[in-house]
XYZ file of C-alpha atoms in Angstrom:
627
model
C -2.378 -120.456 -155.260
C -0.100 -121.072 -158.180
C -1.543 -118.122 -159.993
C -0.649 -115.766 -157.200
C 2.872 -116.860 -157.007
C 3.395 -116.298 -160.774
C 1.891 -112.779 -160.219
C 3.938 -112.172 -157.134
C 6.997 -113.110 -159.033
C 6.315 -110.741 -161.584
C 5.758 -107.916 -159.201
C 9.403 -108.475 -157.987
C 10.581 -107.351 -161.639
C 8.115 -104.584 -161.842
C 9.924 -102.176 -159.741
C 12.738 -102.544 -162.043
C 11.501 -103.232 -165.384
C 8.882 -101.886 -167.927
C 6.224 -104.411 -169.125
C 8.171 -105.338 -172.185
C 11.378 -105.969 -170.404
C 9.494 -108.054 -167.607
C 8.355 -110.270 -170.350
C 11.783 -110.755 -171.596
C 13.099 -111.819 -168.536
C 10.220 -113.970 -167.021
C 9.489 -116.463 -169.885
C 12.948 -117.040 -170.829
C 13.816 -118.013 -167.257
C 10.586 -119.840 -166.807
C 11.700 -122.110 -170.012
C 14.679 -123.072 -167.929
C 12.440 -124.235 -165.134
C 9.974 -125.923 -167.779
C 12.884 -127.660 -169.351
C 14.563 -128.747 -166.199
C 11.154 -130.472 -164.929
C 11.194 -132.586 -167.987
C 14.611 -133.613 -167.545
C 15.530 -131.950 -170.821
C 18.918 -129.619 -169.935
C 22.039 -130.385 -168.554
C 22.744 -129.570 -164.937
C 24.843 -126.421 -165.702
C 21.768 -124.699 -167.481
C 19.455 -125.350 -164.453
C 18.379 -122.319 -162.133
C 20.083 -124.197 -159.271
C 23.511 -123.995 -160.830
C 22.935 -120.296 -161.919
C 22.194 -119.318 -158.275
C 25.684 -120.374 -157.378
C 27.085 -117.556 -159.369
C 25.357 -114.801 -157.567
C 27.800 -112.068 -158.420
C 27.229 -112.945 -162.188
C 23.761 -114.120 -162.681
C 23.293 -112.197 -165.919
C 26.285 -113.914 -167.505
C 25.291 -117.193 -165.975
C 21.899 -117.028 -167.350
C 23.258 -116.033 -170.779
C 25.358 -118.954 -170.817
C 22.556 -121.359 -169.676
C 20.540 -120.097 -172.765
C 23.350 -120.823 -175.062
C 23.550 -124.465 -173.675
C 19.536 -124.745 -174.298
C 20.097 -123.313 -177.968
C 22.821 -125.982 -178.473
C 20.487 -128.800 -177.222
C 17.629 -127.537 -179.016
C 18.461 -125.891 -182.324
C 14.784 -125.029 -182.906
C 15.182 -122.404 -180.128
C 18.293 -120.770 -181.994
C 18.123 -116.954 -181.612
C 15.008 -117.277 -179.180
C 16.981 -116.069 -176.180
C 18.503 -112.829 -177.696
C 15.479 -111.222 -176.496
C 16.597 -111.779 -172.717
C 17.172 -108.125 -171.505
C 18.189 -107.376 -167.843
C 19.242 -103.941 -168.447
C 18.038 -102.028 -165.319
C 17.540 -105.302 -163.232
C 19.220 -105.183 -159.874
C 21.198 -108.354 -158.937
C 19.212 -108.445 -155.779
C 15.858 -108.566 -157.641
C 17.006 -111.355 -160.115
C 18.305 -113.387 -157.622
C 14.998 -113.158 -155.554
C 13.140 -113.758 -158.661
C 15.565 -116.920 -159.746
C 15.072 -118.333 -156.109
C 11.361 -118.334 -156.503
C 11.171 -119.804 -159.858
C 13.397 -122.469 -158.877
C 10.795 -123.915 -156.259
C 8.238 -124.218 -159.394
C 7.601 -127.916 -159.814
C 4.610 -128.338 -161.919
C 3.383 -130.510 -164.435
C 3.337 -129.701 -168.140
C -0.576 -129.145 -168.275
C -0.150 -126.908 -165.256
C 2.575 -124.937 -166.912
C 0.450 -124.445 -170.244
C -2.398 -123.256 -167.849
C -0.477 -120.527 -166.030
C 1.530 -119.546 -169.321
C -1.787 -118.813 -170.990
C -3.014 -116.932 -167.888
C 0.380 -114.965 -167.845
C -0.043 -113.824 -171.522
C -3.581 -112.909 -171.008
C -2.740 -110.792 -168.046
C 0.304 -108.959 -169.670
C -1.298 -108.250 -172.791
C -4.566 -107.403 -171.422
C -4.148 -103.723 -171.706
C -2.366 -103.687 -174.870
C -4.586 -105.586 -177.291
C -3.470 -104.747 -180.873
C -1.093 -102.052 -179.664
C 2.521 -101.856 -181.402
C 1.401 -103.964 -184.595
C -0.796 -106.354 -183.018
C 0.573 -109.347 -180.484
C -1.729 -111.115 -178.822
C -5.385 -112.294 -179.755
C -7.843 -112.619 -176.950
C -8.281 -116.236 -176.006
C -12.158 -116.253 -176.883
C -11.399 -114.788 -180.207
C -9.105 -117.894 -180.915
C -11.462 -120.251 -179.419
C -14.187 -119.122 -181.728
C -12.345 -118.507 -184.934
C -10.759 -122.178 -184.364
C -14.310 -123.837 -183.726
C -15.616 -122.263 -187.061
C -12.526 -123.619 -189.071
C -12.660 -127.122 -187.262
C -9.100 -128.059 -188.111
C -9.205 -131.782 -187.320
C -6.303 -132.696 -189.561
C -3.992 -131.600 -192.418
C -2.516 -128.131 -192.375
C -2.910 -125.018 -190.717
C -1.283 -121.624 -191.303
C -1.151 -118.135 -189.636
C 0.775 -115.234 -191.159
C 0.407 -112.937 -188.369
C 1.507 -114.930 -185.447
C 2.035 -112.692 -182.757
C 3.232 -114.767 -179.916
C 1.636 -117.877 -181.180
C -1.812 -117.939 -179.493
C -3.568 -118.965 -182.299
C -1.434 -121.602 -183.303
C -1.772 -123.011 -179.734
C -5.407 -123.089 -179.745
C -5.383 -124.980 -183.037
C -3.083 -127.511 -181.324
C -5.580 -127.782 -178.405
C -8.666 -128.251 -180.530
C -6.824 -130.993 -182.715
C -5.670 -132.763 -179.485
C -9.184 -132.518 -177.860
C -10.874 -134.189 -181.245
C -7.908 -136.861 -181.470
C -6.523 -135.209 -184.738
C -3.274 -134.494 -186.053
C -2.456 -131.340 -187.996
C 0.871 -129.725 -189.285
C 1.238 -126.081 -188.160
C 2.761 -123.163 -189.838
C 3.274 -119.425 -189.086
C 4.969 -116.474 -189.773
C 5.827 -113.289 -187.641
C 7.676 -109.982 -188.701
C 8.687 -108.758 -185.004
C 11.473 -110.538 -183.727
C 10.438 -110.064 -179.994
C 6.990 -111.596 -180.957
C 8.578 -114.359 -182.759
C 10.869 -115.233 -179.755
C 8.003 -115.099 -177.223
C 5.981 -117.364 -179.469
C 8.440 -119.879 -179.878
C 8.705 -120.127 -176.155
C 4.638 -120.091 -175.856
C 4.928 -123.218 -178.186
C 7.517 -124.845 -175.969
C 5.389 -124.354 -173.027
C 2.400 -125.876 -174.526
C 4.222 -128.856 -176.139
C 3.677 -127.914 -179.665
C 6.169 -129.758 -181.578
C 4.642 -130.034 -184.910
C 5.103 -126.121 -186.031
C 7.145 -124.379 -188.455
C 7.217 -120.772 -187.067
C 9.410 -118.469 -189.209
C 10.513 -115.007 -188.903
C 9.926 -112.618 -191.588
C 7.387 -110.067 -193.312
C 4.517 -111.844 -194.383
C 3.580 -109.504 -197.091
C 6.970 -108.799 -198.547
C 8.747 -111.861 -197.926
C 6.309 -114.589 -197.501
C 8.107 -117.499 -195.782
C 6.129 -120.483 -197.449
C 6.878 -120.859 -200.942
C 6.147 -123.758 -203.348
C 8.288 -123.183 -206.462
C 6.625 -119.825 -207.867
C 3.635 -119.939 -206.045
C 2.479 -119.369 -202.404
C 2.298 -122.408 -200.293
C -1.378 -123.777 -199.968
C -2.973 -124.960 -196.767
C -6.266 -126.332 -195.741
C -7.103 -123.655 -192.773
C -5.797 -120.074 -192.298
C -6.567 -117.782 -189.468
C -4.856 -114.505 -189.012
C -5.409 -111.538 -186.543
C -3.375 -108.935 -188.332
C -2.687 -105.678 -186.906
C -5.649 -103.068 -188.009
C -5.120 -100.362 -190.733
C -1.059 -100.881 -190.624
C 0.558 -98.643 -192.917
C 2.521 -100.574 -195.735
C 6.088 -98.829 -195.766
C 7.548 -100.513 -198.821
C 4.387 -100.321 -201.026
C 6.078 -100.226 -204.500
C 7.972 -103.563 -203.673
C 4.591 -105.148 -202.691
C 2.745 -104.136 -205.905
C 5.505 -105.878 -207.607
C 4.442 -109.380 -205.986
C 5.552 -112.189 -208.080
C 3.149 -114.654 -206.315
C -0.008 -113.303 -208.035
C -1.773 -112.707 -204.583
C -3.516 -109.525 -205.278
C -5.751 -110.696 -208.219
C -8.810 -109.231 -206.441
C -7.335 -105.858 -206.601
C -4.514 -103.449 -205.576
C -4.327 -103.133 -201.915
C -4.375 -99.426 -200.143
C -1.304 -98.104 -199.367
C -2.239 -96.833 -195.917
C -4.090 -99.874 -194.569
C -2.478 -103.577 -195.221
C -5.730 -105.133 -194.000
C -6.815 -106.072 -197.694
C -3.130 -107.398 -198.407
C -3.496 -109.468 -195.425
C -6.696 -110.934 -196.515
C -5.605 -111.672 -199.968
C -2.329 -113.314 -198.843
C -4.460 -115.563 -196.661
C -6.863 -116.305 -199.412
C -4.098 -117.040 -201.894
C -2.589 -119.551 -199.384
C -5.715 -121.611 -199.136
C -5.770 -124.680 -201.401
C -9.131 -125.518 -203.375
C -10.759 -126.733 -200.318
C -9.419 -124.354 -197.839
C -11.248 -122.046 -195.523
C -10.128 -119.017 -193.617
C -10.955 -116.683 -190.932
C -9.702 -113.121 -190.419
C -10.449 -110.490 -187.355
C -11.506 -107.457 -189.345
C -12.823 -103.975 -188.051
C -16.258 -102.450 -189.342
C -14.426 -99.961 -191.541
C -12.746 -102.910 -193.698
C -16.299 -104.215 -194.407
C -17.654 -101.118 -195.813
C -15.119 -98.553 -196.805
C -15.526 -97.702 -200.387
C -12.429 -97.098 -202.979
C -10.280 -99.739 -203.714
C -11.224 -101.777 -200.725
C -14.684 -101.787 -201.785
C -13.568 -103.068 -205.386
C -11.843 -105.828 -203.680
C -14.754 -106.833 -201.594
C -17.055 -106.601 -204.682
C -14.656 -108.965 -206.487
C -14.546 -111.495 -203.570
C -18.328 -111.449 -203.510
C -18.674 -112.067 -207.198
C -15.859 -114.856 -206.939
C -18.382 -116.351 -204.113
C -15.509 -116.886 -201.731
C -17.125 -115.061 -198.767
C -18.996 -117.523 -196.774
C -19.979 -115.561 -193.417
C -19.607 -112.066 -191.430
C -19.755 -112.209 -187.595
C -20.094 -108.865 -185.778
C -18.539 -109.416 -182.401
C -19.105 -107.086 -179.348
C -17.264 -103.899 -178.668
C -14.164 -103.858 -176.190
C -12.967 -107.503 -176.970
C -9.693 -105.588 -177.418
C -9.382 -103.729 -174.288
C -7.126 -100.573 -175.347
C -10.240 -99.122 -177.468
C -13.787 -99.787 -178.022
C -13.249 -100.703 -181.414
C -15.822 -103.156 -182.675
C -14.360 -106.161 -184.785
C -15.689 -109.005 -186.781
C -14.686 -112.324 -188.061
C -14.532 -112.636 -191.912
C -15.234 -116.579 -192.938
C -13.795 -117.047 -196.564
C -14.241 -120.697 -198.259
C -12.995 -121.643 -201.466
C -15.258 -124.617 -201.467
C -18.682 -123.561 -200.207
C -21.358 -126.213 -199.826
C -23.916 -126.199 -202.742
C -26.913 -124.974 -200.517
C -24.528 -121.914 -199.591
C -23.325 -120.695 -203.053
C -24.474 -117.318 -203.787
C -24.996 -116.413 -200.343
C -23.289 -114.839 -197.396
C -24.391 -115.655 -193.751
C -24.480 -112.761 -191.456
C -24.530 -113.187 -187.964
C -24.722 -110.512 -185.443
C -23.193 -111.463 -182.240
C -22.703 -107.942 -180.676
C -24.630 -108.782 -177.658
C -23.272 -112.303 -177.019
C -20.840 -111.544 -174.283
C -19.670 -111.909 -170.758
C -18.778 -108.710 -169.035
C -15.260 -109.159 -167.017
C -15.035 -105.527 -166.001
C -15.985 -102.183 -166.816
C -13.718 -102.005 -169.922
C -13.393 -105.727 -170.788
C -15.766 -108.195 -172.631
C -15.127 -111.694 -173.752
C -17.257 -114.425 -175.414
C -17.941 -117.286 -173.076
C -18.668 -120.879 -173.891
C -22.115 -120.500 -174.386
C -21.537 -117.414 -176.666
C -19.101 -119.333 -178.634
C -21.467 -122.163 -178.841
C -24.483 -120.199 -180.012
C -22.336 -118.628 -182.867
C -20.883 -121.751 -184.145
C -24.111 -123.774 -184.116
C -25.652 -120.944 -186.232
C -22.838 -121.178 -188.827
C -22.565 -124.910 -188.802
C -26.219 -125.681 -189.309
C -27.066 -122.404 -191.422
C -29.618 -121.418 -189.078
C -31.513 -118.119 -189.477
C -32.687 -116.608 -186.300
C -34.306 -113.407 -186.024
C -32.292 -110.449 -185.207
C -29.309 -112.770 -184.925
C -28.560 -114.723 -188.361
C -29.589 -114.559 -191.741
C -28.550 -115.671 -195.191
C -28.248 -112.724 -197.900
C -28.030 -113.387 -201.491
C -24.652 -112.029 -203.013
C -26.533 -110.221 -205.755
C -28.622 -108.203 -203.058
C -25.300 -107.108 -201.368
C -25.269 -103.138 -202.033
C -22.063 -101.305 -202.553
C -20.120 -104.427 -201.267
C -21.440 -103.292 -197.806
C -20.646 -106.565 -195.351
C -21.683 -104.701 -192.000
C -24.111 -107.168 -190.536
C -26.170 -104.506 -189.093
C -27.404 -103.670 -192.741
C -28.880 -107.012 -193.079
C -29.861 -108.018 -189.665
C -32.709 -105.364 -188.809
C -36.115 -106.642 -188.415
C -37.905 -103.801 -190.533
C -39.619 -102.499 -187.266
C -38.916 -99.132 -185.670
C -40.663 -97.146 -182.932
C -41.626 -93.588 -183.955
C -42.821 -90.886 -181.707
C -45.982 -90.291 -183.710
C -47.214 -93.934 -184.548
C -45.448 -96.098 -182.075
C -44.119 -99.403 -183.441
C -44.362 -99.645 -187.268
C -43.008 -102.330 -189.617
C -41.192 -100.951 -192.919
C -41.982 -102.789 -196.047
C -38.402 -103.108 -197.465
C -39.566 -104.190 -201.176
C -41.788 -100.977 -201.354
C -39.099 -98.577 -200.389
C -36.708 -100.225 -203.045
C -39.054 -100.332 -205.806
C -40.014 -96.837 -205.883
C -39.167 -95.413 -209.466
C -38.287 -91.916 -208.454
C -35.643 -92.820 -205.747
C -32.379 -91.147 -205.709
C -29.637 -91.172 -203.387
C -28.756 -88.372 -201.276
C -25.349 -87.935 -202.721
C -26.882 -86.773 -205.982
C -29.110 -84.590 -204.016
C -26.584 -82.815 -201.839
C -24.038 -80.023 -202.648
C -22.266 -81.380 -199.488
C -22.755 -83.592 -196.539
C -20.273 -82.366 -193.714
C -19.413 -83.091 -190.308
C -19.595 -80.700 -187.347
C -16.841 -78.851 -185.568
C -14.783 -80.959 -182.740
C -15.783 -78.803 -179.795
C -13.413 -79.270 -176.739
C -11.461 -76.943 -174.423
C -8.462 -77.354 -177.047
C -10.452 -76.067 -179.863
C -12.942 -73.439 -178.455
C -13.320 -70.949 -175.750
C -16.923 -70.398 -174.445
C -18.733 -67.499 -173.308
C -17.758 -64.936 -175.941
C -16.334 -64.455 -179.494
C -17.336 -64.000 -183.053
C -19.072 -67.286 -183.713
C -21.999 -69.371 -182.108
C -22.341 -72.848 -181.991
C -25.244 -75.239 -182.307
C -25.336 -77.978 -179.726
C -27.827 -80.814 -179.035
C -29.554 -79.125 -176.572
C -30.084 -76.287 -179.107
C -32.590 -78.214 -181.101
C -35.953 -79.252 -179.994
C -39.163 -80.188 -181.716
C -37.425 -79.597 -185.063
C -36.395 -76.191 -184.643
C -33.041 -74.341 -183.572
C -33.426 -72.144 -180.736
C -31.082 -69.443 -182.206
C -31.509 -66.902 -179.550
C -29.593 -69.257 -176.804
C -26.925 -70.302 -178.960
C -23.387 -70.178 -177.131
C -20.942 -67.744 -178.297
C -17.264 -69.284 -178.531
C -13.800 -67.766 -179.894
C -11.940 -70.515 -182.067
C -8.603 -71.349 -180.796
C -7.891 -72.678 -184.238
C -9.695 -71.184 -187.478
C -8.364 -73.394 -190.161
C -10.989 -74.517 -192.599
C -13.671 -73.001 -190.142
C -15.754 -72.390 -193.306
C -16.265 -76.029 -193.626
C -18.418 -75.887 -190.329
C -20.543 -72.885 -191.081
C -24.125 -73.456 -191.491
C -25.981 -71.560 -194.340
C -29.798 -70.874 -194.599
C -31.511 -74.052 -195.605
C -29.207 -76.556 -194.382
C -30.640 -79.797 -192.901
C -28.943 -80.646 -189.581
C -29.008 -84.369 -188.261
C -27.749 -85.434 -184.812
C -25.164 -88.326 -185.288
C -24.983 -89.640 -181.666
C -27.342 -91.526 -179.838
C -30.651 -93.377 -180.221
C -32.952 -90.392 -180.564
C -32.229 -88.557 -183.830
C -32.983 -84.733 -183.917
C -33.408 -83.050 -187.408
C -33.687 -79.239 -188.035
C -33.519 -76.889 -190.952
C -31.427 -73.726 -190.579
C -33.260 -70.659 -191.016
C -32.064 -67.239 -192.127
C -29.024 -66.339 -190.176
C -26.825 -63.447 -190.044
C -24.214 -64.426 -187.681
C -21.221 -67.201 -188.081
C -22.918 -69.915 -186.709
C -20.867 -73.334 -186.569
C -22.288 -76.838 -186.378
C -20.918 -78.863 -183.510
C -19.295 -82.378 -183.717
C -22.732 -83.985 -182.590
C -24.399 -83.071 -185.982
C -23.990 -83.661 -189.676
C -24.982 -81.019 -192.004
C -26.720 -81.578 -195.472
C -26.701 -78.587 -197.904
C -29.138 -79.544 -200.744
C -29.114 -78.852 -204.483
C -31.933 -77.141 -206.216
C -33.599 -80.618 -206.886
C -34.617 -80.850 -203.148
C -36.148 -78.885 -200.599
C -34.494 -78.833 -197.305
C -37.880 -78.919 -195.469
C -39.221 -81.651 -197.768
C -36.235 -83.775 -196.926
C -36.636 -82.761 -193.140
C -40.057 -84.384 -193.307
C -39.094 -87.097 -195.084
C -36.193 -88.188 -192.623
C -38.720 -87.808 -189.826
C -41.288 -90.018 -191.367
C -41.173 -93.445 -190.404
C -39.345 -94.573 -193.478
C -36.771 -91.826 -193.094
C -36.260 -92.733 -189.592
C -35.827 -96.568 -190.449
C -33.179 -95.554 -192.939
C -31.286 -93.486 -190.421
C -31.649 -96.131 -187.819
C -30.272 -98.635 -190.240
C -27.013 -96.401 -190.923
C -26.083 -96.325 -187.199
C -23.225 -98.255 -186.079
C -21.880 -99.316 -182.594
C -23.319 -100.792 -179.607
C -22.721 -98.583 -176.617
C -22.974 -95.374 -178.597
C -24.720 -95.137 -182.018
C -23.045 -93.231 -184.455
C -23.859 -91.850 -188.290
C -20.947 -91.447 -190.740
C -21.436 -88.718 -193.564
C -20.602 -91.396 -196.105
C -23.582 -93.451 -194.816
C -25.842 -90.639 -195.265
C -24.984 -90.537 -198.857
C -26.454 -93.922 -199.598
C -30.058 -92.989 -198.247
C -32.420 -93.070 -201.058
C -35.061 -90.079 -201.379
C -38.331 -90.384 -203.341
C -37.844 -87.015 -205.563
C -40.581 -85.436 -206.915
C -40.619 -82.158 -209.100
C -39.037 -79.272 -206.826
C -42.469 -77.053 -207.490
C -44.596 -80.126 -206.309
C -42.126 -80.467 -203.114
C -42.749 -76.973 -202.300
C -46.458 -77.052 -202.490
C -46.720 -80.153 -200.588
C -44.345 -78.957 -197.796
C -46.366 -75.504 -197.605
C -49.603 -77.213 -197.534
C -48.388 -79.367 -194.722
C -47.101 -76.252 -192.479
C -50.089 -74.310 -193.121
C -52.241 -77.282 -191.760
C -49.604 -77.854 -189.180
C -49.848 -74.244 -187.921
C -53.688 -74.288 -188.045
C -53.602 -77.440 -185.989
C -51.181 -75.885 -183.371
C -53.399 -72.735 -182.924
C -56.400 -74.992 -182.249
C -54.636 -76.938 -179.849
C -53.345 -73.694 -178.042
C -57.237 -72.721 -177.952
C -58.049 -76.112 -176.750
C -55.436 -75.769 -173.782
C -56.589 -72.317 -172.829
C -60.422 -73.599 -172.796
C -59.095 -76.514 -170.573
C -57.436 -73.864 -168.377
C -60.652 -71.861 -167.976
C -62.973 -75.119 -167.107
C -60.492 -75.952 -164.283
C -60.516 -72.567 -162.863
C -64.232 -72.751 -162.694
C -63.912 -76.139 -161.179
C -61.751 -74.701 -158.484
C -64.305 -71.929 -157.779
C -66.832 -74.493 -157.288
C -64.470 -76.547 -154.944
C -64.119 -73.086 -152.862
C -60.132 -72.998 -153.432
C -59.745 -70.771 -156.435
C -58.862 -67.499 -153.911
C -56.101 -69.850 -152.469
C -53.831 -69.195 -155.364
C -52.609 -66.631 -157.666
C -51.284 -67.256 -160.860
C -47.713 -65.518 -161.516
C -46.964 -66.437 -165.006
């Protein structure tokens, strides 16, 4: 009933205001009614008094806000976000009239405000610099940290949802904690202040400012230290003042220089430096942050070597609704238990979710409980959780999927097989594909904007053109390219090995001699071998159970599995002398051709036997074979 009332009130504003303006009207006004319910503001600042000035509602509201700020210095500047431009007097009057009748308990206010924030941000997720963390992400992260007492810090506070969740957790466990936070966006900071007000969170120091360039919490010449840290920072944020960041006087970036075009590692290293010697932190990160090489790979490797990474938890896609981006929780611990030293716990919770609607997923209570129990108890559950020694982490790659495969795969020829990983790793002649390929390239992004089908100077290889390991060159679609820049990057050559990079069924073929301009579509990756590796040898290897297992282990995603070119580079190939490769492959294809001919002969014999059978049955004259 009350839920509907709240959303009906917002509908009044919807006709005049955009979503961001609606928030900046609704939450300040709600705070007046909340404070009135608690007998904490003067009569002049109450909505009943404001309504008496129906010709000057905006001015009366602004005056009321000033009175509140004078009464509560901690709210100073918060009401500057109030924006009524475009809002009619009639709509504002009706809105205030409805809010005036909201006589709610503090607990009910808190519940409704949570629902309102969730609803308003449901389709925004981490847009515009990251504002609101999904409730289930906060619940899981806080349950992992177990902040019963001491201090907690969030350097990317958004609208304060994480801090609110920590306060709830501490109260439920009869603890007491001191809360700290910083937020760079003024509007978010103000909304966070109001959010904390509605939830009765008073033991908090939330400051406005740039966490990376001007950290607010300093002790002498060092960053302030806290017991617990959780940050859901904006993903891949560009660092605008990079040179200033590198001049950091707080020695935060000892694990490596953060990249300019993604602040992810800068936030993580800031959070890590904000931990005391017994501190623990949780960060929400994307898949890319866990496997990208370059400076990020170096930073991850230094963290692995320092043994501060305790766990990596893969979460379902579509937790954030504006994109199918997949997220993870990275758990850092400066004081890992002795039994966990030199190890990292990987938990694959990609399938642990409740489907809310077509686009939205969330973790429910059972999902969170399963993940937290596995983390707390250090449980190893097949396909779900597993400890990996830090010296077994290759290329500082922290993707859960790399370490939670059960070494089994189903292949067409042999059915279900189990791969013996040690045998693969210990082959002395293993060479990475990156050292055996001239290039590994992506296909051309085919769309109505990039090509016109039906005619043109180019032909394109689609998924449907590859069957039984061969390319049907005679059926390729002719296209005209609407943009030809760098088209040579996508042109195939004789001997290129092509691999489909989307879906569960992986197609592999070798490009034969071609005289036309043929382009690989975006559904494929292409490998151009050096003279060390015969393309047909590579094809047969990748189609083997071992090769299929390796390709499957490189696939990422839950709804649509994909393979990145960078991941193909890591695949190890057991290379023998090129002459021996040619000999082996030639012998196999000769034998395969002979078997194929015998199969055709047997099929023909079977057909003749069936015709004789039909003659004996007296039905042979009843049908004609046309083709």
